[in-house]
Amino acid sequence: MGIVTPGFFGKRREADPHLPPGQYETKDFPVLSAGPTPNIHPGEWSFSITNESGDVKRWSWDEFQALPIEDVDTDIHCVTRWSKFDTKWRGVSLDTLFAEVETDAPFTMAHSYGGYTTNVPLEDLLDGKAWVAFEFDGEPLDPEHGGPARLLVPHLYFWKSAKWVNGLTMHETDELGFWEVNGYHAYGDPWKEQRYYYDS
Amino acid sequence: MTWRVADVVAVHEETPTARTLMLRIPGWQGALAGQHIDIRLTAPDGYQAARSYSLSSAAGAEFAAVSVELMPDGEVSPYLVRGVSAGDQLEVLGPLGGWFVWKPTQPEPIRLIGGGSGIAPLVSILRTHAEAGSTVPAHLLYSVRSPDFVYFRDELDALAAAANAKVTIQYTRHAPQGWTGTVGRLDGARVTSWAAETAPADGGAISTYICGPTRFVELAADTLVAAGADPMSVRTERFGGA
């Protein structure tokens, strides 16, 4: 506990077990992006996984929509300290996608339209922990929030859930993505408060 | 880097709803223009709340300055805008952020577009630009409700008088007496014409920094990209939901 701030009492009095340390709950859905919002039509969208040998498995929007689609109800936690509870998404599990990919590489880099990247270990994308999501709250995902499709890795800080995602590349070593090069943590576990590069 | 106890050395009322806090942070070695700090408050029972605030001070300033807008339903800003006094202490973490930053070594001209309290990191950039004696042209377009709500008024006037910096204010509701410009919400046409006026004559590279409410930033950034700006040359910081 830090120094007490005289006269400050705060709003929340009950500890909320859904709220990671240093977070507050919001009902809004704030938008945080490094640059302009790319405008990607589903007809020009595709998603690919490139393995360590350079083999590419690619899905068009229509092929993607023909895959099994899951409903996801989850809390999300942004590194800028807001959390949003019970958000409702629809998307394709990364387990479904990786079932069609041969890889032994332990690390992935997610790539987005616009050139952004973020690194995620493969094990954090498998076993029901991650999706490529294209609906939020029953509606097609807004471009500001990453539409037509974004990665959804809700157990990590939300910048790992790359907006406008268009593919993953597989890597033998853990390289840093865009936000990670720019001061954010390589892994980003909200429950360990791994916000910035120097957090353990 | 860990939380440090900062002394509030001065407070300055920017507008009826915003205030600048000058902080003495032990071991502070400056920041990059455009970076932010986190400020943490602790209640007597140990409950804590932290929020991020852009620095408005120049990169090399001795005191870190944040300029905080009162969010009526907020948890931290009411305390910072209405509660805190010079001599109080706050916990801070930072400086933070490596993308929405400007370095005096950047050779290209810069464009800055701010909406409301989004002016804060842009003023940090302009101050840093002035203190470094940078010769690259810097243009600021500042959208603000009315004259009473202009942050850094005197300083913006002084910065605008510099040869290589230009400040354009867009009043969205009320303009000062004698104002000859337009009054109204910033729209695509206005951004496009300002972008054309501020484009380098040689057609060379330019970097743009946009900070403000989400809808404002979306409009400004989309307009610039539609007018041909390279999306990777446009850095944004948004606040609020969409």
mmCIF file with all atom_site columns, N, CA and C in Angstrom, chain B residues 98-144:
data_model
loop_
_atom_site.group_PDB
_atom_site.id
_atom_site.type_symbol
_atom_site.label_atom_id
_atom_site.label_alt_id
_atom_site.label_comp_id
_atom_site.label_asym_id
_atom_site.label_entity_id
_atom_site.label_seq_id
_atom_site.pdbx_PDB_ins_code
_atom_site.Cartn_x
_atom_site.Cartn_y
_atom_site.Cartn_z
_atom_site.occupancy
_atom_site.B_iso_or_equiv
_atom_site.pdbx_formal_charge
_atom_site.auth_seq_id
_atom_site.auth_comp_id
_atom_site.auth_asym_id
_atom_site.auth_atom_id
_atom_site.pdbx_PDB_model_num
ATOM 1   N N  . GLY B 1 98  ? 5.800   4.703  -25.635 1.00 0.00 ? 98  GLY B N  1
ATOM 2   C CA . GLY B 1 98  ? 6.895   4.890  -26.580 1.00 0.00 ? 98  GLY B CA 1
ATOM 3   C C  . GLY B 1 98  ? 6.454   5.167  -28.002 1.00 0.00 ? 98  GLY B C  1
ATOM 4   N N  . TRP B 1 99  ? 5.166   5.353  -28.230 1.00 0.00 ? 99  TRP B N  1
ATOM 5   C CA . TRP B 1 99  ? 4.671   5.517  -29.600 1.00 0.00 ? 99  TRP B CA 1
ATOM 6   C C  . TRP B 1 99  ? 4.175   6.931  -29.860 1.00 0.00 ? 99  TRP B C  1
ATOM 7   N N  . PHE B 1 100 ? 3.302   7.438  -29.002 1.00 0.00 ? 100 PHE B N  1
ATOM 8   C CA . PHE B 1 100 ? 2.761   8.787  -29.192 1.00 0.00 ? 100 PHE B CA 1
ATOM 9   C C  . PHE B 1 100 ? 3.777   9.779  -28.629 1.00 0.00 ? 100 PHE B C  1
ATOM 10  N N  . VAL B 1 101 ? 4.956   9.827  -29.237 1.00 0.00 ? 101 VAL B N  1
ATOM 11  C CA . VAL B 1 101 ? 6.037   10.691 -28.745 1.00 0.00 ? 101 VAL B CA 1
ATOM 12  C C  . VAL B 1 101 ? 6.674   11.415 -29.923 1.00 0.00 ? 101 VAL B C  1
ATOM 13  N N  . TRP B 1 102 ? 7.219   12.588 -29.627 1.00 0.00 ? 102 TRP B N  1
ATOM 14  C CA . TRP B 1 102 ? 7.957   13.346 -30.625 1.00 0.00 ? 102 TRP B CA 1
ATOM 15  C C  . TRP B 1 102 ? 9.343   13.643 -30.078 1.00 0.00 ? 102 TRP B C  1
ATOM 16  N N  . LYS B 1 103 ? 10.349  13.435 -30.920 1.00 0.00 ? 103 LYS B N  1
ATOM 17  C CA . LYS B 1 103 ? 11.731  13.708 -30.534 1.00 0.00 ? 103 LYS B CA 1
ATOM 18  C C  . LYS B 1 103 ? 12.260  14.836 -31.411 1.00 0.00 ? 103 LYS B C  1
ATOM 19  N N  . PRO B 1 104 ? 13.001  15.775 -30.802 1.00 0.00 ? 104 PRO B N  1
ATOM 20  C CA . PRO B 1 104 ? 13.523  16.910 -31.581 1.00 0.00 ? 104 PRO B CA 1
ATOM 21  C C  . PRO B 1 104 ? 14.441  16.483 -32.722 1.00 0.00 ? 104 PRO B C  1
ATOM 22  N N  . THR B 1 105 ? 14.922  15.239 -32.700 1.00 0.00 ? 105 THR B N  1
ATOM 23  C CA . THR B 1 105 ? 15.768  14.765 -33.791 1.00 0.00 ? 105 THR B CA 1
ATOM 24  C C  . THR B 1 105 ? 14.957  14.371 -35.027 1.00 0.00 ? 105 THR B C  1
ATOM 25  N N  . GLN B 1 106 ? 13.627  14.318 -34.904 1.00 0.00 ? 106 GLN B N  1
ATOM 26  C CA . GLN B 1 106 ? 12.816  13.961 -36.080 1.00 0.00 ? 106 GLN B CA 1
ATOM 27  C C  . GLN B 1 106 ? 12.922  15.082 -37.114 1.00 0.00 ? 106 GLN B C  1
ATOM 28  N N  . PRO B 1 107 ? 13.276  14.745 -38.348 1.00 0.00 ? 107 PRO B N  1
ATOM 29  C CA . PRO B 1 107 ? 13.533  15.791 -39.340 1.00 0.00 ? 107 PRO B CA 1
ATOM 30  C C  . PRO B 1 107 ? 12.283  16.339 -40.023 1.00 0.00 ? 107 PRO B C  1
ATOM 31  N N  . GLU B 1 108 ? 11.162  15.624 -39.937 1.00 0.00 ? 108 GLU B N  1
ATOM 32  C CA . GLU B 1 108 ? 10.004  16.002 -40.756 1.00 0.00 ? 108 GLU B CA 1
ATOM 33  C C  . GLU B 1 108 ? 9.112   17.015 -40.012 1.00 0.00 ? 108 GLU B C  1
ATOM 34  N N  . PRO B 1 109 ? 8.369   17.840 -40.754 1.00 0.00 ? 109 PRO B N  1
ATOM 35  C CA . PRO B 1 109 ? 7.400   18.751 -40.135 1.00 0.00 ? 109 PRO B CA 1
ATOM 36  C C  . PRO B 1 109 ? 6.358   17.967 -39.345 1.00 0.00 ? 109 PRO B C  1
ATOM 37  N N  . ILE B 1 110 ? 5.728   18.650 -38.409 1.00 0.00 ? 110 ILE B N  1
ATOM 38  C CA . ILE B 1 110 ? 4.716   17.978 -37.595 1.00 0.00 ? 110 ILE B CA 1
ATOM 39  C C  . ILE B 1 110 ? 3.408   18.744 -37.621 1.00 0.00 ? 110 ILE B C  1
ATOM 40  N N  . ARG B 1 111 ? 2.331   17.944 -37.609 1.00 0.00 ? 111 ARG B N  1
ATOM 41  C CA . ARG B 1 111 ? 0.969   18.470 -37.490 1.00 0.00 ? 111 ARG B CA 1
ATOM 42  C C  . ARG B 1 111 ? 0.382   17.916 -36.209 1.00 0.00 ? 111 ARG B C  1
ATOM 43  N N  . LEU B 1 112 ? -0.288  18.764 -35.442 1.00 0.00 ? 112 LEU B N  1
ATOM 44  C CA . LEU B 1 112 ? -0.892  18.358 -34.185 1.00 0.00 ? 112 LEU B CA 1
ATOM 45  C C  . LEU B 1 112 ? -2.372  18.720 -34.229 1.00 0.00 ? 112 LEU B C  1
ATOM 46  N N  . ILE B 1 113 ? -3.226  17.773 -33.891 1.00 0.00 ? 113 ILE B N  1
ATOM 47  C CA . ILE B 1 113 ? -4.665  18.056 -33.862 1.00 0.00 ? 113 ILE B CA 1
ATOM 48  C C  . ILE B 1 113 ? -5.198  17.633 -32.499 1.00 0.00 ? 113 ILE B C  1
ATOM 49  N N  . GLY B 1 114 ? -5.743  18.595 -31.747 1.00 0.00 ? 114 GLY B N  1
ATOM 50  C CA . GLY B 1 114 ? -6.220  18.293 -30.403 1.00 0.00 ? 114 GLY B CA 1
ATOM 51  C C  . GLY B 1 114 ? -7.663  18.682 -30.221 1.00 0.00 ? 114 GLY B C  1
ATOM 52  N N  . GLY B 1 115 ? -8.391  17.845 -29.503 1.00 0.00 ? 115 GLY B N  1
ATOM 53  C CA . GLY B 1 115 ? -9.772  18.145 -29.145 1.00 0.00 ? 115 GLY B CA 1
ATOM 54  C C  . GLY B 1 115 ? -9.888  18.226 -27.630 1.00 0.00 ? 115 GLY B C  1
ATOM 55  N N  . GLY B 1 116 ? -10.356 19.388 -27.109 1.00 0.00 ? 116 GLY B N  1
ATOM 56  C CA . GLY B 1 116 ? -10.554 19.533 -25.659 1.00 0.00 ? 116 GLY B CA 1
ATOM 57  C C  . GLY B 1 116 ? -9.270  19.278 -24.891 1.00 0.00 ? 116 GLY B C  1
ATOM 58  N N  . SER B 1 117 ? -9.369  18.408 -23.870 1.00 0.00 ? 117 SER B N  1
ATOM 59  C CA . SER B 1 117 ? -8.197  18.150 -23.034 1.00 0.00 ? 117 SER B CA 1
ATOM 60  C C  . SER B 1 117 ? -7.124  17.354 -23.775 1.00 0.00 ? 117 SER B C  1
ATOM 61  N N  . GLY B 1 118 ? -7.436  16.916 -24.986 1.00 0.00 ? 118 GLY B N  1
ATOM 62  C CA . GLY B 1 118 ? -6.430  16.263 -25.823 1.00 0.00 ? 118 GLY B CA 1
ATOM 63  C C  . GLY B 1 118 ? -5.294  17.190 -26.217 1.00 0.00 ? 118 GLY B C  1
ATOM 64  N N  . ILE B 1 119 ? -5.397  18.433 -25.865 1.00 0.00 ? 119 ILE B N  1
ATOM 65  C CA . ILE B 1 119 ? -4.345  19.394 -26.130 1.00 0.00 ? 119 ILE B CA 1
ATOM 66  C C  . ILE B 1 119 ? -3.084  19.098 -25.302 1.00 0.00 ? 119 ILE B C  1
ATOM 67  N N  . ALA B 1 120 ? -3.231  18.448 -24.153 1.00 0.00 ? 120 ALA B N  1
ATOM 68  C CA . ALA B 1 120 ? -2.112  18.342 -23.196 1.00 0.00 ? 120 ALA B CA 1
ATOM 69  C C  . ALA B 1 120 ? -0.827  17.769 -23.806 1.00 0.00 ? 120 ALA B C  1
ATOM 70  N N  . PRO B 1 121 ? -0.837  16.562 -24.394 1.00 0.00 ? 121 PRO B N  1
ATOM 71  C CA . PRO B 1 121 ? 0.421   16.028 -24.925 1.00 0.00 ? 121 PRO B CA 1
ATOM 72  C C  . PRO B 1 121 ? 0.924   16.824 -26.123 1.00 0.00 ? 121 PRO B C  1
ATOM 73  N N  . LEU B 1 122 ? 0.005   17.508 -26.810 1.00 0.00 ? 122 LEU B N  1
ATOM 74  C CA . LEU B 1 122 ? 0.406   18.298 -27.977 1.00 0.00 ? 122 LEU B CA 1
ATOM 75  C C  . LEU B 1 122 ? 1.149   19.548 -27.534 1.00 0.00 ? 122 LEU B C  1
ATOM 76  N N  . VAL B 1 123 ? 0.737   20.108 -26.399 1.00 0.00 ? 123 VAL B N  1
ATOM 77  C CA . VAL B 1 123 ? 1.473   21.249 -25.856 1.00 0.00 ? 123 VAL B CA 1
ATOM 78  C C  . VAL B 1 123 ? 2.851   20.810 -25.367 1.00 0.00 ? 123 VAL B C  1
ATOM 79  N N  . SER B 1 124 ? 2.922   19.600 -24.824 1.00 0.00 ? 124 SER B N  1
ATOM 80  C CA . SER B 1 124 ? 4.245   19.065 -24.471 1.00 0.00 ? 124 SER B CA 1
ATOM 81  C C  . SER B 1 124 ? 5.146   19.028 -25.704 1.00 0.00 ? 124 SER B C  1
ATOM 82  N N  . ILE B 1 125 ? 4.591   18.605 -26.820 1.00 0.00 ? 125 ILE B N  1
ATOM 83  C CA . ILE B 1 125 ? 5.376   18.550 -28.058 1.00 0.00 ? 125 ILE B CA 1
ATOM 84  C C  . ILE B 1 125 ? 5.769   19.963 -28.499 1.00 0.00 ? 125 ILE B C  1
ATOM 85  N N  . LEU B 1 126 ? 4.817   20.904 -28.468 1.00 0.00 ? 126 LEU B N  1
ATOM 86  C CA . LEU B 1 126 ? 5.128   22.279 -28.897 1.00 0.00 ? 126 LEU B CA 1
ATOM 87  C C  . LEU B 1 126 ? 6.158   22.934 -27.992 1.00 0.00 ? 126 LEU B C  1
ATOM 88  N N  . ARG B 1 127 ? 6.044   22.699 -26.694 1.00 0.00 ? 127 ARG B N  1
ATOM 89  C CA . ARG B 1 127 ? 7.018   23.257 -25.753 1.00 0.00 ? 127 ARG B CA 1
ATOM 90  C C  . ARG B 1 127 ? 8.401   22.668 -26.012 1.00 0.00 ? 127 ARG B C  1
ATOM 91  N N  . THR B 1 128 ? 8.441   21.379 -26.249 1.00 0.00 ? 128 THR B N  1
ATOM 92  C CA . THR B 1 128 ? 9.712   20.709 -26.503 1.00 0.00 ? 128 THR B CA 1
ATOM 93  C C  . THR B 1 128 ? 10.318  21.207 -27.814 1.00 0.00 ? 128 THR B C  1
ATOM 94  N N  . HIS B 1 129 ? 9.463   21.386 -28.790 1.00 0.00 ? 129 HIS B N  1
ATOM 95  C CA . HIS B 1 129 ? 9.862   21.911 -30.096 1.00 0.00 ? 129 HIS B CA 1
ATOM 96  C C  . HIS B 1 129 ? 10.489  23.299 -29.922 1.00 0.00 ? 129 HIS B C  1
ATOM 97  N N  . ALA B 1 130 ? 9.845   24.148 -29.116 1.00 0.00 ? 130 ALA B N  1
ATOM 98  C CA . ALA B 1 130 ? 10.347  25.514 -28.905 1.00 0.00 ? 130 ALA B CA 1
ATOM 99  C C  . ALA B 1 130 ? 11.659  25.482 -28.121 1.00 0.00 ? 130 ALA B C  1
ATOM 100 N N  . GLU B 1 131 ? 11.698  24.687 -27.060 1.00 0.00 ? 131 GLU B N  1
ATOM 101 C CA . GLU B 1 131 ? 12.899  24.675 -26.219 1.00 0.00 ? 131 GLU B CA 1
ATOM 102 C C  . GLU B 1 131 ? 14.099  24.097 -26.953 1.00 0.00 ? 131 GLU B C  1
ATOM 103 N N  . ALA B 1 132 ? 13.841  23.153 -27.849 1.00 0.00 ? 132 ALA B N  1
ATOM 104 C CA . ALA B 1 132 ? 14.944  22.558 -28.606 1.00 0.00 ? 132 ALA B CA 1
ATOM 105 C C  . ALA B 1 132 ? 15.390  23.471 -29.745 1.00 0.00 ? 132 ALA B C  1
ATOM 106 N N  . GLY B 1 133 ? 14.636  24.542 -29.975 1.00 0.00 ? 133 GLY B N  1
ATOM 107 C CA . GLY B 1 133 ? 14.956  25.405 -31.115 1.00 0.00 ? 133 GLY B CA 1
ATOM 108 C C  . GLY B 1 133 ? 14.787  24.686 -32.438 1.00 0.00 ? 133 GLY B C  1
ATOM 109 N N  . SER B 1 134 ? 13.859  23.725 -32.465 1.00 0.00 ? 134 SER B N  1
ATOM 110 C CA . SER B 1 134 ? 13.649  22.956 -33.693 1.00 0.00 ? 134 SER B CA 1
ATOM 111 C C  . SER B 1 134 ? 13.212  23.873 -34.831 1.00 0.00 ? 134 SER B C  1
ATOM 112 N N  . THR B 1 135 ? 13.724  23.604 -36.003 1.00 0.00 ? 135 THR B N  1
ATOM 113 C CA . THR B 1 135 ? 13.375  24.435 -37.152 1.00 0.00 ? 135 THR B CA 1
ATOM 114 C C  . THR B 1 135 ? 12.316  23.782 -38.034 1.00 0.00 ? 135 THR B C  1
ATOM 115 N N  . VAL B 1 136 ? 11.873  22.573 -37.667 1.00 0.00 ? 136 VAL B N  1
ATOM 116 C CA . VAL B 1 136 ? 10.833  21.961 -38.507 1.00 0.00 ? 136 VAL B CA 1
ATOM 117 C C  . VAL B 1 136 ? 9.508   22.677 -38.231 1.00 0.00 ? 136 VAL B C  1
ATOM 118 N N  . PRO B 1 137 ? 8.716   22.927 -39.266 1.00 0.00 ? 137 PRO B N  1
ATOM 119 C CA . PRO B 1 137 ? 7.424   23.574 -39.042 1.00 0.00 ? 137 PRO B CA 1
ATOM 120 C C  . PRO B 1 137 ? 6.515   22.710 -38.161 1.00 0.00 ? 137 PRO B C  1
ATOM 121 N N  . ALA B 1 138 ? 5.809   23.368 -37.241 1.00 0.00 ? 138 ALA B N  1
ATOM 122 C CA . ALA B 1 138 ? 4.851   22.680 -36.372 1.00 0.00 ? 138 ALA B CA 1
ATOM 123 C C  . ALA B 1 138 ? 3.531   23.421 -36.450 1.00 0.00 ? 138 ALA B C  1
ATOM 124 N N  . HIS B 1 139 ? 2.476   22.698 -36.753 1.00 0.00 ? 139 HIS B N  1
ATOM 125 C CA . HIS B 1 139 ? 1.150   23.302 -36.872 1.00 0.00 ? 139 HIS B CA 1
ATOM 126 C C  . HIS B 1 139 ? 0.206   22.619 -35.900 1.00 0.00 ? 139 HIS B C  1
ATOM 127 N N  . LEU B 1 140 ? -0.508  23.420 -35.132 1.00 0.00 ? 140 LEU B N  1
ATOM 128 C CA . LEU B 1 140 ? -1.492  22.884 -34.196 1.00 0.00 ? 140 LEU B CA 1
ATOM 129 C C  . LEU B 1 140 ? -2.887  23.329 -34.610 1.00 0.00 ? 140 LEU B C  1
ATOM 130 N N  . LEU B 1 141 ? -3.800  22.377 -34.680 1.00 0.00 ? 141 LEU B N  1
ATOM 131 C CA . LEU B 1 141 ? -5.225  22.667 -34.847 1.00 0.00 ? 141 LEU B CA 1
ATOM 132 C C  . LEU B 1 141 ? -5.917  22.227 -33.558 1.00 0.00 ? 141 LEU B C  1
ATOM 133 N N  . TYR B 1 142 ? -6.525  23.169 -32.870 1.00 0.00 ? 142 TYR B N  1
ATOM 134 C CA . TYR B 1 142 ? -7.056  22.927 -31.525 1.00 0.00 ? 142 TYR B CA 1
ATOM 135 C C  . TYR B 1 142 ? -8.552  23.213 -31.539 1.00 0.00 ? 142 TYR B C  1
ATOM 136 N N  . SER B 1 143 ? -9.324  22.175 -31.309 1.00 0.00 ? 143 SER B N  1
ATOM 137 C CA . SER B 1 143 ? -10.773 22.301 -31.276 1.00 0.00 ? 143 SER B CA 1
ATOM 138 C C  . SER B 1 143 ? -11.222 22.439 -29.826 1.00 0.00 ? 143 SER B C  1
ATOM 139 N N  . VAL B 1 144 ? -11.928 23.519 -29.540 1.00 0.00 ? 144 VAL B N  1
ATOM 140 C CA . VAL B 1 144 ? -12.312 23.779 -28.156 1.00 0.00 ? 144 VAL B CA 1
ATOM 141 C C  . VAL B 1 144 ? -13.667 24.476 -28.153 1.00 0.00 ? 144 VAL B C  1
#
